XYZ file of C-alpha atoms in Angstrom:
166
model
C 3.044 -27.779 16.985
C 0.934 -26.025 14.388
C 1.801 -22.786 13.225
C 0.052 -19.951 14.958
C -1.278 -16.813 13.089
C -2.370 -13.681 15.008
C -3.076 -10.036 14.193
C -0.020 -7.854 14.277
C 0.315 -4.854 16.513
C 2.265 -1.702 16.257
C 4.843 -3.201 18.387
C 5.410 -5.852 15.722
C 6.393 -3.318 13.077
C 10.186 -3.836 13.304
C 9.730 -7.645 13.275
C 7.307 -7.419 10.183
C 10.042 -5.068 8.406
C 12.813 -7.797 9.082
C 10.505 -10.529 7.809
C 9.825 -8.482 4.629
C 13.390 -7.733 4.213
C 14.188 -11.409 4.140
C 11.443 -12.132 1.710
C 12.731 -9.473 -0.539
C 16.217 -11.147 -0.292
C 14.788 -14.535 -1.304
C 12.912 -12.954 -4.323
C 16.218 -11.594 -5.580
C 18.127 -14.999 -4.965
C 15.404 -16.658 -7.031
C 15.505 -14.321 -10.036
C 12.721 -12.032 -9.069
C 14.746 -8.848 -9.091
C 11.992 -6.388 -9.799
C 9.302 -7.076 -7.205
C 9.581 -5.033 -3.662
C 12.899 -3.476 -4.786
C 11.963 0.073 -4.740
C 10.930 0.386 -0.965
C 7.632 -1.515 -1.259
C 5.954 -2.110 1.020
C 6.478 1.417 2.563
C 6.304 1.422 6.288
C 3.229 3.407 5.976
C 1.449 0.751 4.247
C 2.254 -1.775 6.843
C 1.161 0.517 9.565
C -2.037 1.062 7.750
C -2.473 -2.517 7.601
C -1.929 -2.976 11.379
C -4.095 -0.125 12.035
C -7.011 -1.571 10.072
C -6.628 -5.042 11.507
C -5.404 -6.487 8.317
C -1.856 -7.394 9.238
C -0.931 -10.739 10.534
C 2.042 -12.534 11.797
C 2.830 -16.367 11.547
C 4.480 -17.796 14.725
C 6.275 -21.124 14.594
C 7.250 -22.385 18.130
C 7.020 -18.755 19.320
C 9.217 -17.259 16.553
C 7.744 -14.940 13.921
C 8.555 -16.476 10.472
C 5.915 -14.855 8.129
C 3.663 -11.910 7.493
C 0.659 -10.922 5.322
C -2.123 -8.744 4.868
C -5.644 -10.076 4.506
C -8.179 -7.619 3.314
C -11.920 -7.793 2.475
C -12.522 -6.587 -1.015
C -13.566 -5.023 -3.250
C -9.993 -4.065 -4.156
C -9.832 -1.278 -6.640
C -7.065 -2.653 -8.645
C -9.049 -5.893 -9.369
C -12.029 -4.071 -10.849
C -10.741 -4.662 -14.375
C -8.897 -7.717 -15.444
C -7.216 -8.029 -18.826
C -6.635 -11.303 -20.999
C -8.904 -13.311 -18.868
C -11.753 -13.168 -16.263
C -12.418 -13.790 -12.617
C -13.708 -17.236 -11.840
C -16.472 -15.576 -9.895
C -17.063 -11.797 -10.021
C -20.324 -11.620 -8.337
C -19.437 -12.958 -4.692
C -17.763 -10.807 -2.158
C -14.127 -11.784 -2.040
C -11.105 -11.252 0.280
C -7.384 -10.390 -0.950
C -4.139 -11.659 0.405
C -1.281 -9.016 -0.086
C 2.305 -8.727 1.099
C 3.144 -12.322 1.847
C 6.553 -12.731 3.118
C 8.518 -15.288 5.078
C 11.883 -15.620 6.836
C 14.566 -17.641 4.776
C 14.412 -21.255 5.600
C 11.008 -21.349 7.172
C 8.609 -24.035 5.964
C 4.858 -24.380 5.844
C 4.212 -20.480 5.977
C 2.276 -20.248 2.690
C 0.160 -23.262 3.724
C -0.734 -21.845 6.900
C -1.591 -18.555 5.350
C -3.864 -20.156 2.955
C -5.472 -22.377 5.577
C -6.227 -19.352 7.837
C -7.760 -17.374 5.034
C -9.788 -20.029 3.526
C -11.312 -20.490 6.968
C -12.611 -16.676 6.844
C -13.449 -16.473 3.208
C -14.552 -18.887 0.441
C -13.463 -16.371 -2.470
C -9.890 -15.247 -2.259
C -7.924 -13.221 -4.922
C -4.199 -12.603 -4.908
C -1.706 -11.213 -7.590
C 1.900 -11.495 -8.013
C 4.880 -10.401 -10.230
C 5.487 -12.154 -13.484
C 9.013 -12.945 -12.059
C 7.859 -14.396 -8.753
C 7.820 -18.046 -9.864
C 7.830 -19.433 -6.274
C 4.487 -17.424 -5.625
C 3.047 -18.730 -8.979
C 3.938 -22.208 -8.151
C 2.491 -21.974 -4.545
C -0.737 -20.325 -5.654
C -1.337 -23.299 -8.149
C -0.329 -25.964 -5.823
C -3.025 -24.591 -3.408
C -5.854 -24.472 -5.732
C -5.883 -21.034 -7.087
C -6.515 -20.521 -10.769
C -4.513 -18.061 -12.971
C -7.445 -15.528 -14.136
C -5.443 -12.789 -16.145
C -3.657 -9.523 -15.673
C -4.459 -6.613 -13.489
C -2.548 -3.401 -13.085
C -1.583 -1.660 -9.795
C -2.172 2.102 -9.206
C 1.339 2.868 -10.359
C 0.643 0.990 -13.592
C 2.743 -2.184 -12.775
C 1.455 -5.401 -14.202
C 0.594 -8.321 -11.991
C -0.624 -11.891 -12.601
C -4.010 -12.377 -10.770
C -5.266 -15.571 -9.262
C -8.499 -16.720 -7.548
C -9.583 -19.524 -5.485
C -13.198 -20.088 -4.786
C -15.402 -22.636 -3.110
C -17.950 -22.272 -6.063
C -16.492 -24.102 -9.146
């Protein structure tokens, strides 16, 4: 059975938090000890994603195994890119944020990318320099490294984009 993706509701908040905690643990176990370690994402961020209809859950055989936010741009942290450029900076784009999955789950990233590319032909995403798993998955799924962006708090992130327009 294919993985099912659905919009999250406020009733899913505890489940989403548990998935994010597992994702955080996976990051640490794989050498990414700085990303998401200071309380990010905050509960209020997740609640905001849910209330705005941007938070999703991935279900595998009825079990929640992943979560992510999918938001239409523009994203203010993507306005300026350093040491590179966006593949296409003219078309509207969507952004994937806060991707997390349970430990031992498989196919979550693939399902997320499939879901998102059905809805947007121009997708941007960023990740921490230490998140080698995410960098690998992004390149494997046709994203190109574009440069560096800075979050509102000043933290650096590696920026990627995938577009249907070569």
